[in-house]
Amino acid sequence: MRTRFLCLLLAGCLSFLTSQAQVHPDSLMPVRGFCIGSPKPDRIDEFVRFVETELAPRKVNTLIVRIDFNYQYKSHPELRDSVALSKRDLKKLVRACRKNGIRLIPQINLLGHQSWASKTTNLLRVYPQFDETPHVKMPEKYVWPNEDGLYCKSYCPLHPEVHKVVFELVDEICEVCETDAFHAGMDEVFYLGDDKCPRCSGRDKAELFAGEVRTIRDHLARDGRKLWIWGDRLIDGKETGIGMWEASMNNTHRAVDLIPKDVMICDWHYERPDQTPVHFAMKGLKVMTCPWRKPKNAVAQAQDMVRFRNTATKVMKDRFHGMIQTVWSDAGTFLDEFYGRKPAPADGNSPTACFKALYDEIGRLSGQPGAPAGQSGH
Ligand SMILES: [Zn+2]
């Protein structure tokens, strides 16, 4: 009798422990994201399959796709890439995401990232009058660092005609993606409030940055959409020692107190798992941590996110909003590595390895380890 009682007690304890260990992924962290450059048209089907067979089983619920000019815009055909996704292509992705409960968020880089290396990208190539620094000529061979401090060009946020053009792109891509959120990039904006800009010179850079965030946010809000941005311009790079890439050395960081509280912050840290989510949460902003290619950091960042949620005040808990794996190539390049057609780096640091490690860890933390095992196509 006594043995039977003990057995029952033990069984009861075990089932209690097991049920305690299982956490619903949404309460573990509301956003489990993946961010990547959009595929070229000839890779869209393969990418849709990847969404269905790799993202969905890992319970990814947010997919940020950097589209920029890789879409056949009807509002501005002059801004399309020469080879660009059609409406039919994008709708395949929209359907796959909807079927799998994934929120699709398109990205077009606004403000910064209007050039890359020695190439001006479509907006400033077609509308050079929007350039914040027209006096900075694009080099034939790009090197960093350089005398002009040229990383990427920016558009002038105070140019009276720039928003009409970019918002027509934003509205069109949001409509085709059937989405309630838009990612405007806004990372690494080094050219802002330039001394030679007739509109911006002498102005407070934090106010210029915050003003542009608010303009975009207010435009989206009219259609019930939310703005997502990268977080680096809102961190003081000097005071924190985080520096000029993952934080701001051009005095934009005070914008953290000036932007609307419903702007979603994607806080990327690729070199060290810096605990900046606390900074954003304490400012009243929802924040998601973004790793890239170091699996060890991604695992630490996922654990930090869960710890922040478990130890925060009730008011702040939900601001610790999740994790987003970021991939800085287009989808095709990533898929080649993911499916073993291109060798992964020997040191084990790569977006594919980081993605797997992050989602293994999220699975482990929610008490459902190994869910997608055997489905990775290896
Ligand atoms: Zn300007």
Coordinates of C-alpha atoms and ligand atoms in Angstrom, one line a residue:
M1 CA 0.0 0.0 0.0
R2 CA 2.7 2.4 1.0
T3 CA 4.8 1.5 -2.1
R4 CA 1.7 2.1 -4.3
F5 CA 1.2 5.5 -2.6
L6 CA 4.8 6.5 -3.2
C7 CA 4.5 5.4 -6.8
L8 CA 1.4 7.5 -7.3
L9 CA 3.1 10.5 -5.6
L10 CA 6.2 10.1 -7.8
A11 CA 4.1 9.9 -10.9
G12 CA 2.1 12.9 -9.8
C13 CA 5.4 14.8 -9.2
L14 CA 6.8 13.8 -12.6
S15 CA 3.7 14.9 -14.5
F16 CA 3.7 18.2 -12.5
L17 CA 7.3 18.8 -13.4
T18 CA 6.8 17.9 -17.1
S19 CA 3.8 20.2 -17.4
Q20 CA 5.7 22.9 -15.7
A21 CA 8.6 22.5 -18.1
Q22 CA 6.4 23.0 -21.2
V23 CA 5.9 26.7 -21.9
H24 CA 3.8 27.9 -24.8
P25 CA 6.2 29.5 -27.3
D26 CA 4.1 32.7 -27.3
S27 CA 4.5 33.2 -23.6
L28 CA 8.2 32.2 -23.7
M29 CA 8.6 35.1 -26.2
P30 CA 5.9 36.7 -28.3
V31 CA 8.1 37.2 -31.4
R32 CA 10.2 34.4 -32.8
G33 CA 11.5 36.0 -36.0
F34 CA 13.6 35.5 -39.1
C35 CA 14.9 38.3 -41.3
I36 CA 16.4 37.9 -44.7
G37 CA 17.0 39.6 -48.1
S38 CA 14.2 38.7 -50.5
P39 CA 14.9 36.0 -53.0
K40 CA 15.3 36.6 -56.7
P41 CA 12.3 35.6 -58.7
D42 CA 13.8 32.3 -59.7
R43 CA 14.3 31.3 -56.1
I44 CA 10.9 32.2 -54.7
D45 CA 9.4 28.7 -54.8
E46 CA 12.4 27.3 -53.0
F47 CA 12.2 30.0 -50.4
V48 CA 8.4 29.4 -49.9
R49 CA 9.3 25.7 -49.3
F50 CA 11.9 26.7 -46.8
V51 CA 9.2 28.8 -45.0
E52 CA 6.9 25.8 -44.9
T53 CA 9.4 23.1 -44.0
E54 CA 12.0 24.9 -41.8
L55 CA 10.5 28.1 -40.4
A56 CA 7.0 26.8 -39.6
P57 CA 8.1 23.6 -37.7
R58 CA 10.4 25.8 -35.6
K59 CA 7.4 27.9 -34.7
V60 CA 8.8 31.0 -36.3
N61 CA 5.9 33.5 -36.3
T62 CA 7.5 36.6 -37.8
L63 CA 9.2 36.8 -41.2
I64 CA 10.9 40.1 -42.2
V65 CA 11.8 40.1 -45.8
R66 CA 14.0 42.9 -47.1
I67 CA 12.5 43.8 -50.4
D68 CA 13.8 47.3 -51.2
F69 CA 13.6 47.6 -55.0
N70 CA 13.2 43.9 -55.7
Y71 CA 9.5 44.2 -56.6
Q72 CA 7.7 45.3 -59.7
Y73 CA 6.2 48.5 -58.2
K74 CA 3.3 49.9 -60.2
S75 CA 3.4 53.2 -58.3
H76 CA 7.1 53.8 -59.3
P77 CA 8.2 51.5 -62.1
E78 CA 11.3 53.7 -62.4
L79 CA 12.5 52.4 -59.1
R80 CA 12.3 48.7 -59.8
D81 CA 15.4 46.5 -59.9
S82 CA 16.0 45.2 -63.5
V83 CA 15.0 41.7 -62.3
A84 CA 12.3 42.0 -59.6
L85 CA 9.6 39.9 -57.9
S86 CA 6.1 40.0 -59.4
K87 CA 2.9 40.3 -57.5
R88 CA 2.3 36.7 -58.2
D89 CA 5.7 35.7 -56.7
L90 CA 5.0 37.7 -53.5
K91 CA 1.5 36.3 -53.1
K92 CA 3.0 32.8 -52.9
L93 CA 4.9 33.9 -49.9
V94 CA 1.9 35.7 -48.4
R95 CA -0.2 32.5 -48.7
A96 CA 2.5 30.3 -47.2
C97 CA 3.0 32.7 -44.3
R98 CA -0.7 33.0 -43.6
K99 CA -1.2 29.2 -43.7
N100 CA 1.5 28.8 -41.1
G101 CA 0.6 31.6 -38.8
I102 CA 3.6 33.7 -39.8
R103 CA 3.4 37.5 -39.8
L104 CA 5.1 38.8 -43.0
I105 CA 6.8 42.1 -42.6
P106 CA 8.3 43.8 -45.7
Q107 CA 11.3 46.0 -45.4
I108 CA 12.4 49.0 -47.5
N109 CA 15.4 50.9 -46.2
L110 CA 14.3 54.4 -45.4
L111 CA 16.6 57.3 -44.5
G112 CA 20.0 55.5 -44.6
H113 CA 21.4 52.7 -46.7
Q114 CA 20.7 54.5 -50.0
S115 CA 24.0 53.2 -51.5
W116 CA 26.2 50.2 -51.1
A117 CA 29.9 50.3 -51.6
S118 CA 30.5 52.2 -54.8
K119 CA 26.9 51.9 -56.0
T120 CA 24.1 54.4 -55.4
T121 CA 20.9 52.4 -55.0
N122 CA 17.7 53.1 -56.9
L123 CA 16.1 55.9 -55.0
L124 CA 19.0 58.4 -55.1
R125 CA 20.0 57.2 -58.6
V126 CA 16.6 58.2 -60.0
Y127 CA 16.0 61.1 -57.6
P128 CA 19.5 62.5 -56.9
Q129 CA 17.8 65.7 -55.5
F130 CA 16.9 63.7 -52.4
D131 CA 20.6 63.0 -51.5
E132 CA 21.6 64.4 -48.1
T133 CA 25.2 64.7 -49.3
P134 CA 25.3 65.4 -53.0
H135 CA 28.8 66.8 -52.7
V136 CA 30.1 63.3 -51.7
K137 CA 30.9 61.6 -55.0
M138 CA 30.6 57.8 -55.2
P139 CA 34.1 56.3 -55.4
E140 CA 35.1 54.0 -58.3
K141 CA 36.6 51.6 -55.8
Y142 CA 35.0 51.8 -52.3
V143 CA 37.2 51.4 -49.2
W144 CA 36.4 51.8 -45.6
P145 CA 37.5 54.0 -43.8
N146 CA 37.6 56.8 -46.3
E147 CA 38.0 60.6 -46.2
D148 CA 34.3 61.3 -46.7
G149 CA 33.2 59.0 -43.9
L150 CA 31.0 57.4 -46.6
Y151 CA 29.4 54.2 -45.5
C152 CA 26.0 54.6 -47.1
K153 CA 24.2 57.5 -48.5
S154 CA 21.1 58.9 -46.9
Y155 CA 18.1 60.7 -48.2
C156 CA 17.4 64.2 -46.7
P157 CA 14.6 63.7 -44.3
L158 CA 13.5 67.3 -44.7
H159 CA 13.3 67.3 -48.5
P160 CA 9.8 68.3 -49.3
E161 CA 9.2 65.7 -51.9
V162 CA 10.9 62.6 -50.6
H163 CA 8.1 61.2 -48.5
K164 CA 5.5 61.2 -51.3
V165 CA 7.8 58.9 -53.3
V166 CA 8.9 56.5 -50.6
F167 CA 5.5 56.3 -49.0
E168 CA 3.9 55.2 -52.3
L169 CA 6.4 52.3 -52.3
V170 CA 5.7 51.5 -48.7
D171 CA 2.0 51.5 -49.1
E172 CA 2.2 49.3 -52.2
I173 CA 4.5 46.7 -50.7
C174 CA 2.4 46.6 -47.5
E175 CA -0.8 46.1 -49.5
V176 CA 0.6 43.3 -51.6
C177 CA 2.1 41.6 -48.4
E178 CA -1.3 42.1 -46.7
T179 CA 0.5 43.2 -43.6
D180 CA -0.1 45.3 -40.5
A181 CA 3.6 46.1 -40.0
F182 CA 6.5 47.6 -42.0
H183 CA 10.2 47.6 -41.3
A184 CA 12.0 50.8 -42.3
G185 CA 15.5 49.7 -41.6
M186 CA 17.1 53.0 -40.4
D187 CA 20.3 51.4 -39.1
E188 CA 23.8 52.8 -39.5
V189 CA 22.6 56.2 -40.6
F190 CA 25.9 58.1 -40.5
Y191 CA 24.9 60.9 -42.9
L192 CA 22.3 63.0 -41.1
G193 CA 22.0 66.7 -40.5
D194 CA 25.0 67.3 -42.8
D195 CA 26.6 70.7 -42.5
K196 CA 26.2 71.4 -46.2
C197 CA 22.5 70.4 -46.4
P198 CA 20.5 73.6 -46.8
R199 CA 17.6 72.1 -44.8
C200 CA 19.3 70.0 -42.1
S201 CA 22.5 71.8 -41.3
G202 CA 22.8 72.9 -37.7
R203 CA 19.9 70.9 -36.5
D204 CA 19.9 68.5 -33.7
K205 CA 20.6 65.0 -35.1
A206 CA 18.6 63.2 -32.5
E207 CA 15.6 65.4 -33.4
L208 CA 16.1 64.8 -37.1
F209 CA 16.2 61.1 -36.6
A210 CA 13.2 61.0 -34.2
G211 CA 11.3 63.3 -36.6
E212 CA 11.8 60.9 -39.5
V213 CA 10.8 57.9 -37.3
R214 CA 7.6 59.8 -36.3
T215 CA 6.8 60.8 -39.9
I216 CA 7.0 57.2 -41.0
R217 CA 5.2 55.9 -37.9
D218 CA 2.3 58.4 -38.4
H219 CA 2.0 57.5 -42.0
L220 CA 1.7 53.8 -41.3
A221 CA -0.6 54.4 -38.4
R222 CA -3.2 55.9 -40.7
D223 CA -3.7 52.4 -42.2
G224 CA -3.4 50.7 -38.8
R225 CA 0.2 49.5 -39.4
K226 CA 3.1 49.4 -37.0
L227 CA 6.6 50.6 -37.6
W228 CA 9.6 48.4 -36.9
I229 CA 13.2 49.7 -37.0
W230 CA 16.7 48.6 -36.1
G231 CA 17.8 49.9 -32.7
D232 CA 21.5 51.0 -33.2
R233 CA 20.8 54.8 -33.6
L234 CA 19.1 54.8 -30.2
I235 CA 22.1 53.6 -28.2
D236 CA 24.9 55.9 -27.1
G237 CA 28.0 54.3 -28.7
K238 CA 30.5 56.4 -26.8
E239 CA 29.1 56.1 -23.2
T240 CA 28.5 52.4 -23.6
G241 CA 31.7 51.5 -25.5
I242 CA 29.5 49.7 -28.0
G243 CA 30.9 51.9 -30.8
M244 CA 29.8 53.3 -34.1
W245 CA 28.1 50.2 -35.7
E246 CA 25.9 48.6 -33.2
A247 CA 25.3 52.0 -31.5
S248 CA 25.4 55.6 -32.4
M249 CA 28.5 57.9 -32.4
N250 CA 26.7 60.7 -34.2
N251 CA 24.5 62.0 -31.5
T252 CA 21.2 60.4 -32.5
H253 CA 20.9 58.3 -29.3
R254 CA 18.7 60.8 -27.5
A255 CA 16.0 60.0 -30.0
V256 CA 15.2 57.1 -27.8
D257 CA 13.3 59.5 -25.6
L258 CA 11.6 61.3 -28.5
I259 CA 10.1 58.5 -30.7
P260 CA 6.6 57.2 -30.2
K261 CA 6.4 54.2 -27.8
D262 CA 4.7 51.9 -30.2
V263 CA 7.7 51.7 -32.6
M264 CA 9.2 48.2 -32.4
I265 CA 12.9 48.0 -31.8
C266 CA 15.1 45.3 -33.5
D267 CA 18.2 45.4 -31.3
W268 CA 21.0 43.8 -33.3
H269 CA 24.3 42.7 -31.6
Y270 CA 26.6 40.5 -33.5
E271 CA 29.9 40.7 -31.8
R272 CA 28.9 40.4 -28.1
P273 CA 25.6 39.6 -26.4
D274 CA 25.2 43.1 -25.0
Q275 CA 22.3 43.5 -22.6
T276 CA 20.7 46.5 -24.3
P277 CA 17.1 45.2 -24.3
V278 CA 16.9 46.5 -20.7
H279 CA 17.7 50.0 -22.0
F280 CA 14.8 49.9 -24.5
A281 CA 12.4 48.2 -22.1
M282 CA 13.1 50.9 -19.5
K283 CA 12.4 53.6 -22.1
G284 CA 8.9 52.1 -22.7
L285 CA 9.8 50.4 -26.1
K286 CA 9.2 46.8 -27.2
V287 CA 12.5 45.2 -28.1
M288 CA 13.6 42.1 -29.9
T289 CA 17.2 40.8 -29.9
C290 CA 18.8 40.0 -33.2
P291 CA 21.8 37.7 -33.6
W292 CA 23.5 37.0 -37.0
R293 CA 26.3 34.5 -37.3
K294 CA 27.6 33.5 -33.9
P295 CA 25.6 30.6 -32.5
K296 CA 27.1 31.0 -29.0
N297 CA 25.9 34.6 -28.8
A298 CA 22.4 33.7 -30.1
V299 CA 22.0 31.0 -27.4
A300 CA 23.1 33.5 -24.7
Q301 CA 20.8 36.2 -26.1
A302 CA 17.8 33.8 -26.1
Q303 CA 18.5 32.9 -22.5
D304 CA 18.9 36.6 -21.6
M305 CA 15.5 37.3 -23.3
V306 CA 13.8 34.7 -21.2
R307 CA 15.5 35.8 -18.0
F308 CA 14.6 39.4 -18.7
R309 CA 10.9 38.4 -19.1
N310 CA 11.0 36.2 -16.0
T311 CA 12.6 38.8 -13.8
A312 CA 11.1 42.1 -15.1
T313 CA 8.3 44.0 -13.4
K314 CA 4.8 43.2 -14.7
V315 CA 4.8 46.6 -16.5
M316 CA 8.1 45.8 -18.4
K317 CA 7.7 42.1 -19.1
D318 CA 6.0 42.3 -22.4
R319 CA 8.5 44.8 -23.8
F320 CA 11.0 42.0 -23.8
H321 CA 9.4 40.9 -27.0
G322 CA 11.5 38.1 -28.5
M323 CA 14.3 37.1 -30.8
I324 CA 14.9 37.6 -34.6
Q325 CA 17.6 35.7 -36.5
T326 CA 19.0 38.1 -39.1
V327 CA 20.6 37.0 -42.4
W328 CA 22.5 39.6 -44.4
S329 CA 22.5 37.9 -47.7
D330 CA 19.6 37.3 -50.1
A331 CA 17.6 34.2 -49.6
G332 CA 19.2 32.3 -52.4
T333 CA 22.7 32.5 -50.9
F334 CA 21.4 31.5 -47.5
L335 CA 19.6 28.5 -48.9
D336 CA 22.7 27.3 -50.8
E337 CA 24.5 27.1 -47.5
F338 CA 21.6 25.7 -45.6
Y339 CA 21.1 22.9 -48.0
G340 CA 24.8 22.2 -48.2
R341 CA 25.4 23.3 -51.8
K342 CA 27.9 25.9 -50.6
P343 CA 30.4 25.1 -47.8
A344 CA 29.8 26.7 -44.4
P345 CA 32.7 28.5 -42.8
A346 CA 35.1 26.2 -41.0
D347 CA 34.9 28.1 -37.7
G348 CA 31.3 27.2 -37.2
N349 CA 30.1 30.9 -37.3
S350 CA 27.5 31.4 -40.0
P351 CA 23.9 32.5 -40.3
T352 CA 22.7 29.0 -41.0
A353 CA 24.5 27.6 -37.9
C354 CA 23.2 30.6 -35.8
F355 CA 19.6 30.1 -37.0
K356 CA 19.7 26.4 -36.0
A357 CA 21.3 27.1 -32.7
L358 CA 18.9 29.9 -31.8
Y359 CA 15.8 27.8 -32.6
D360 CA 17.2 24.7 -30.9
E361 CA 17.6 26.9 -27.8
I362 CA 14.2 28.4 -28.1
G363 CA 12.8 24.9 -28.4
R364 CA 14.7 23.8 -25.4
L365 CA 13.6 26.8 -23.3
S366 CA 10.0 26.1 -24.1
G367 CA 10.4 22.5 -23.1
Q368 CA 10.0 21.2 -26.6
P369 CA 13.6 20.4 -27.7
G370 CA 14.4 19.0 -31.1
A371 CA 11.0 19.7 -32.8
P372 CA 12.4 20.3 -36.2
A373 CA 15.1 17.6 -36.1
G374 CA 15.4 15.6 -39.3
Q375 CA 13.6 18.2 -41.4
S376 CA 16.5 20.3 -42.3
G377 CA 17.2 18.5 -45.5
H378 CA 20.7 17.4 -44.5
Ligands
ZN1 ZN 18.9 67.4 -45.3

